[in-house]
């Protein structure tokens, strides 16, 4: 039935433009229209669309010191991307929607190519021309995992930029970087660019357990080849290939003490307030991206054929107890290949009826190896102590004791999680509907998704002994063995209908009001990190079986077995998390006043979310898990204003307010009873985001050493941010001041910059694991110098 619906929808979508009205046979396509940056799906300019949006040009990114996706926090209203962990972890939150692990809730497109895996989101912005952020669900045109919004990144066009760009930089904490890119327009038909970069980070945080060595050192490098060919006036071929590697230390988590003080936690008291790891931790990634955009212009419509490929290979090493204890470590390796294809047909601009229709599909091969190594303390604490807790402790009761002999225990984990998606969509906009300026947009997307899990989690044999004493009766079997092997397959698929409706009134160019209703969704998936937790439970069952089969313990085996409850091994129930859905209602306006010297964007929104996905640590700390949290509601408003007060002075401000609360979320409290967290704030969502900035240009007289001196300053703030679902820990509202002084001469610039100028101390991340509290601090004050020139 699902396949039949998909085929019917495909026929409807592809045939739609064939009766799109009479063709404009008099229109001539000019080459300049082909060369410009393409937006294959939108039929209008960004601020003419009925959506809350922000565009940052390369000049603005340079002024605001945007060097990667995590630099966008608070620059965009209601956008929060905490900078913690590593490049593997890019948690993007917009309007109360976001994700720490697994599937993203905010999509990323680079040169119109989708980045399916958020492990690839954090990359270098050395040759980026502009960044656009669309807030609210974009699922109708962009599909899965864009329910919170969409980030679109565009690299520089070699037809627009000519020459060779060189950048050199250095900063405190041992940071330095360099990049070189050459842009060459060989003819009116062909242009290309090629370049590379390297950056080194000396690290901000020290590991007190290892002679105060910098724990977060980093190295990264890579390059990009961009080629554009115009074989005909109405045909463009745009090829983009990039490669990037990174090697980082991690993870700089400060130990804050136990959640509730116990005698068992006293050995960590001396490390409170410090970073203290005994096992190596870090992240290494190799990332290759390729994309081919073919754009064909006709008199009636524009057709785009977009092919994308991504290859990601990485390795994460983590001391999972985040302490000097020998508990357990994780080594996770991913090998991913993703192939995507999209065909988009779009009406040409200036029509009363504008439409976009298309088909999209991707397939991802993902192999993950995630073995967990338990050390002696971890075996005692997580397996031996849990097993012995089942036995009575009173003097009158039988004295029973289980002891495990392993010094190390390796729990293997090999997982194959391929996934695929196919979609067809259509959107129509009717302009000047009842009177000039009034337009109505309606669209529908049919999205089919399928995912598989092939798992093999096999552990080393668990060697243990058991002793029993009651009066004169003493029994002991010192040499028993328990095995654990979880292997199997599962698959799930989902069919989604994603509608969108917008009503907009535009009384002049770039001045409009709108109302938009849209549905978005985030795909489900599998919690592969939870298999070590399942294996632990399986060992309990294995020990029971071994004791029941022991000749030495045969007489007491039934009694012992009754005291050790059978562990429930529900692989699907533990591993699977369902898709998340939201309905969004948004009203807003885009204003351009004072002959373009003042621009303002204001929006208010309400989002009703079902089956919200939340990232948590498992109860025993063995890995992170995504769970569905019932229902939540997010409502708020946002505004951004830019004013060109004089030719030399520009001021800007952006503010976002989000109230995201659970409406129905049942969880288990510390006493084992069900607790409804209705009314609690959704974690990791700042209540307020704020950016206030300005630029002043000092224009110098001719024959001076410099032509211009440009001063930029930005104050970025966010908070309050709750870190736990119970709202027991939070980061109050905080802000950091960044500034940049640029000395410009012709095509050269010398810039002095500072970040977090007042050295504000704040938490960028907080979590609780295995009864202990941990926190990562934000980056301290840092100053640097940058040299740029173009030949």
Short mmCIF file of N, CA, C and O in Angstrom, two decimals, residues 61-117:
data_model
loop_
_atom_site.label_atom_id
_atom_site.label_comp_id
_atom_site.label_asym_id
_atom_site.label_seq_id
_atom_site.Cartn_x
_atom_site.Cartn_y
_atom_site.Cartn_z
N UNK A 61 30.02 37.50 8.17
CA UNK A 61 30.62 36.38 8.91
C UNK A 61 32.02 36.74 9.39
O UNK A 61 32.41 36.40 10.51
N UNK A 62 32.77 37.42 8.55
CA UNK A 62 34.11 37.83 8.96
C UNK A 62 34.04 38.83 10.11
O UNK A 62 34.80 38.73 11.09
N UNK A 63 33.13 39.78 10.03
CA UNK A 63 33.00 40.79 11.08
C UNK A 63 32.56 40.17 12.40
O UNK A 63 32.99 40.59 13.48
N UNK A 64 31.69 39.14 12.34
CA UNK A 64 31.16 38.51 13.54
C UNK A 64 31.94 37.25 13.94
O UNK A 64 31.52 36.50 14.81
N UNK A 65 33.07 37.01 13.26
CA UNK A 65 33.98 35.93 13.58
C UNK A 65 33.30 34.55 13.52
O UNK A 65 33.45 33.71 14.39
N UNK A 66 32.57 34.34 12.43
CA UNK A 66 31.94 33.05 12.18
C UNK A 66 32.93 32.18 11.42
O UNK A 66 33.23 32.43 10.26
N UNK A 67 33.45 31.16 12.07
CA UNK A 67 34.43 30.26 11.46
C UNK A 67 33.89 28.85 11.26
O UNK A 67 34.58 27.99 10.70
N UNK A 68 32.67 28.59 11.72
CA UNK A 68 32.05 27.28 11.59
C UNK A 68 30.64 27.36 12.10
O UNK A 68 30.17 28.40 12.58
N UNK A 69 29.93 26.24 12.01
CA UNK A 69 28.50 26.25 12.36
C UNK A 69 28.26 26.61 13.82
O UNK A 69 27.28 27.26 14.17
N UNK A 70 29.19 26.23 14.71
CA UNK A 70 28.98 26.50 16.14
C UNK A 70 29.15 27.96 16.49
O UNK A 70 28.78 28.38 17.59
N UNK A 71 29.70 28.76 15.56
CA UNK A 71 29.83 30.20 15.79
C UNK A 71 28.51 30.94 15.59
O UNK A 71 28.44 32.15 15.84
N UNK A 72 27.48 30.25 15.11
CA UNK A 72 26.21 30.91 14.79
C UNK A 72 25.32 31.10 16.01
O UNK A 72 24.29 31.78 15.93
N UNK A 73 25.66 30.51 17.15
CA UNK A 73 24.83 30.60 18.34
C UNK A 73 24.50 32.05 18.68
O UNK A 73 25.40 32.89 18.78
N UNK A 74 23.22 32.33 18.85
CA UNK A 74 22.67 33.62 19.28
C UNK A 74 22.79 34.71 18.21
O UNK A 74 22.09 35.72 18.31
N UNK A 75 23.65 34.54 17.20
CA UNK A 75 23.64 35.50 16.10
C UNK A 75 22.29 35.45 15.39
O UNK A 75 21.82 36.46 14.86
N UNK A 76 21.72 34.27 15.35
CA UNK A 76 20.40 34.04 14.76
C UNK A 76 19.40 33.88 15.90
O UNK A 76 19.64 33.13 16.84
N UNK A 77 18.28 34.57 15.88
CA UNK A 77 17.31 34.45 16.98
C UNK A 77 16.88 33.01 17.20
O UNK A 77 16.59 32.28 16.26
N UNK A 78 16.89 32.60 18.46
CA UNK A 78 16.43 31.26 18.88
C UNK A 78 17.27 30.13 18.31
O UNK A 78 16.82 28.98 18.28
N UNK A 79 18.49 30.42 17.89
CA UNK A 79 19.41 29.37 17.44
C UNK A 79 20.48 29.17 18.51
O UNK A 79 21.13 30.13 18.93
N UNK A 80 20.65 27.91 18.94
CA UNK A 80 21.62 27.59 19.98
C UNK A 80 22.36 26.32 19.58
O UNK A 80 21.75 25.29 19.32
N UNK A 81 23.70 26.42 19.49
CA UNK A 81 24.55 25.28 19.15
C UNK A 81 25.66 25.22 20.19
O UNK A 81 26.68 25.90 20.05
N UNK A 82 25.50 24.45 21.27
CA UNK A 82 26.54 24.40 22.30
C UNK A 82 27.83 23.83 21.75
O UNK A 82 27.83 22.85 21.01
N UNK A 83 28.94 24.47 22.10
CA UNK A 83 30.26 24.05 21.63
C UNK A 83 30.88 23.16 22.70
O UNK A 83 31.48 23.64 23.65
N UNK A 84 30.71 21.86 22.55
CA UNK A 84 31.26 20.91 23.52
C UNK A 84 31.62 19.62 22.80
O UNK A 84 31.21 19.38 21.67
N UNK A 85 32.38 18.80 23.47
CA UNK A 85 32.68 17.48 22.93
C UNK A 85 33.67 17.55 21.80
O UNK A 85 34.85 17.79 21.99
N UNK A 86 33.18 17.37 20.57
CA UNK A 86 34.07 17.27 19.41
C UNK A 86 33.26 17.58 18.15
O UNK A 86 32.06 17.90 18.23
N UNK A 87 33.91 17.46 16.99
CA UNK A 87 33.20 17.66 15.72
C UNK A 87 32.14 16.59 15.49
O UNK A 87 31.25 16.77 14.65
N UNK A 88 32.25 15.47 16.20
CA UNK A 88 31.21 14.44 16.10
C UNK A 88 29.88 14.97 16.62
O UNK A 88 28.81 14.60 16.13
N UNK A 89 29.94 15.85 17.61
CA UNK A 89 28.74 16.30 18.31
C UNK A 89 28.39 17.71 17.87
O UNK A 89 29.03 18.67 18.29
N UNK A 90 27.39 17.85 17.02
CA UNK A 90 26.87 19.15 16.61
C UNK A 90 25.39 19.17 16.92
O UNK A 90 24.56 18.74 16.12
N UNK A 91 25.07 19.63 18.12
CA UNK A 91 23.68 19.66 18.59
C UNK A 91 23.08 21.02 18.24
O UNK A 91 23.43 22.04 18.85
N UNK A 92 22.18 21.06 17.25
CA UNK A 92 21.58 22.31 16.78
C UNK A 92 20.15 22.39 17.32
O UNK A 92 19.35 21.47 17.12
N UNK A 93 19.85 23.51 17.99
CA UNK A 93 18.51 23.72 18.53
C UNK A 93 17.93 25.01 17.95
O UNK A 93 18.60 26.06 17.93
N UNK A 94 16.70 24.93 17.47
CA UNK A 94 15.96 26.10 16.99
C UNK A 94 14.54 26.00 17.52
O UNK A 94 13.86 24.98 17.33
N UNK A 95 14.10 27.03 18.23
CA UNK A 95 12.71 27.13 18.69
C UNK A 95 12.28 25.93 19.53
O UNK A 95 11.16 25.43 19.40
N UNK A 96 13.16 25.44 20.38
CA UNK A 96 12.77 24.35 21.27
C UNK A 96 12.89 22.97 20.67
O UNK A 96 12.52 21.98 21.29
N UNK A 97 13.39 22.88 19.44
CA UNK A 97 13.57 21.61 18.76
C UNK A 97 15.06 21.39 18.55
O UNK A 97 15.77 22.28 18.08
N UNK A 98 15.56 20.19 18.88
CA UNK A 98 16.98 19.93 18.68
C UNK A 98 17.34 18.50 19.03
O UNK A 98 16.50 17.70 19.44
N UNK A 99 18.63 18.18 18.86
CA UNK A 99 19.08 16.81 19.07
C UNK A 99 20.54 16.82 19.49
O UNK A 99 21.37 17.48 18.86
N UNK A 100 20.87 16.04 20.55
CA UNK A 100 22.26 15.89 20.97
C UNK A 100 22.94 14.73 20.25
O UNK A 100 24.12 14.80 19.93
N UNK A 101 22.24 13.64 20.05
CA UNK A 101 22.82 12.47 19.40
C UNK A 101 21.86 11.97 18.32
O UNK A 101 20.73 12.44 18.21
N UNK A 102 22.35 11.03 17.54
CA UNK A 102 21.54 10.37 16.51
C UNK A 102 21.03 11.38 15.48
O UNK A 102 21.75 12.27 15.08
N UNK A 103 19.78 11.27 15.06
CA UNK A 103 19.30 12.07 13.93
C UNK A 103 19.17 13.54 14.30
O UNK A 103 18.71 13.89 15.38
N UNK A 104 19.55 14.45 13.38
CA UNK A 104 19.42 15.89 13.66
C UNK A 104 17.98 16.34 13.54
O UNK A 104 17.15 15.69 12.90
N UNK A 105 17.68 17.48 14.15
CA UNK A 105 16.36 18.10 14.02
C UNK A 105 16.40 19.33 13.14
O UNK A 105 15.36 19.88 12.80
N UNK A 106 17.60 19.78 12.80
CA UNK A 106 17.80 20.92 11.91
C UNK A 106 18.67 20.43 10.75
O UNK A 106 19.72 19.82 10.96
N UNK A 107 18.23 20.68 9.52
CA UNK A 107 18.95 20.18 8.36
C UNK A 107 20.08 21.09 7.93
O UNK A 107 20.13 22.27 8.28
N UNK A 108 21.00 20.53 7.16
CA UNK A 108 22.12 21.28 6.61
C UNK A 108 22.27 20.94 5.13
O UNK A 108 22.34 19.75 4.77
N UNK A 109 22.31 21.97 4.29
CA UNK A 109 22.60 21.82 2.87
C UNK A 109 23.83 22.67 2.55
O UNK A 109 23.92 23.84 2.96
N UNK A 110 24.77 22.09 1.82
CA UNK A 110 25.96 22.82 1.38
C UNK A 110 25.99 22.76 -0.14
O UNK A 110 26.04 21.67 -0.73
N UNK A 111 25.89 23.92 -0.77
CA UNK A 111 25.81 23.98 -2.24
C UNK A 111 24.69 23.09 -2.75
O UNK A 111 24.86 22.34 -3.72
N UNK A 112 23.55 23.14 -2.06
CA UNK A 112 22.33 22.41 -2.42
C UNK A 112 22.43 20.90 -2.21
O UNK A 112 21.53 20.15 -2.63
N UNK A 113 23.51 20.41 -1.58
CA UNK A 113 23.68 19.00 -1.29
C UNK A 113 23.33 18.75 0.17
O UNK A 113 23.87 19.42 1.06
N UNK A 114 22.44 17.80 0.47
CA UNK A 114 22.09 17.54 1.87
C UNK A 114 23.20 16.80 2.59
O UNK A 114 23.81 15.88 2.05
N UNK A 115 23.47 17.21 3.84
CA UNK A 115 24.35 16.47 4.73
C UNK A 115 23.45 15.65 5.64
O UNK A 115 22.84 16.18 6.57
N UNK A 116 23.36 14.36 5.38
CA UNK A 116 22.42 13.50 6.07
C UNK A 116 22.84 13.27 7.52
O UNK A 116 22.01 13.25 8.44
N UNK A 117 24.13 13.09 7.76
CA UNK A 117 24.65 12.73 9.08
C UNK A 117 25.23 13.97 9.76
O UNK A 117 26.10 14.64 9.22
#
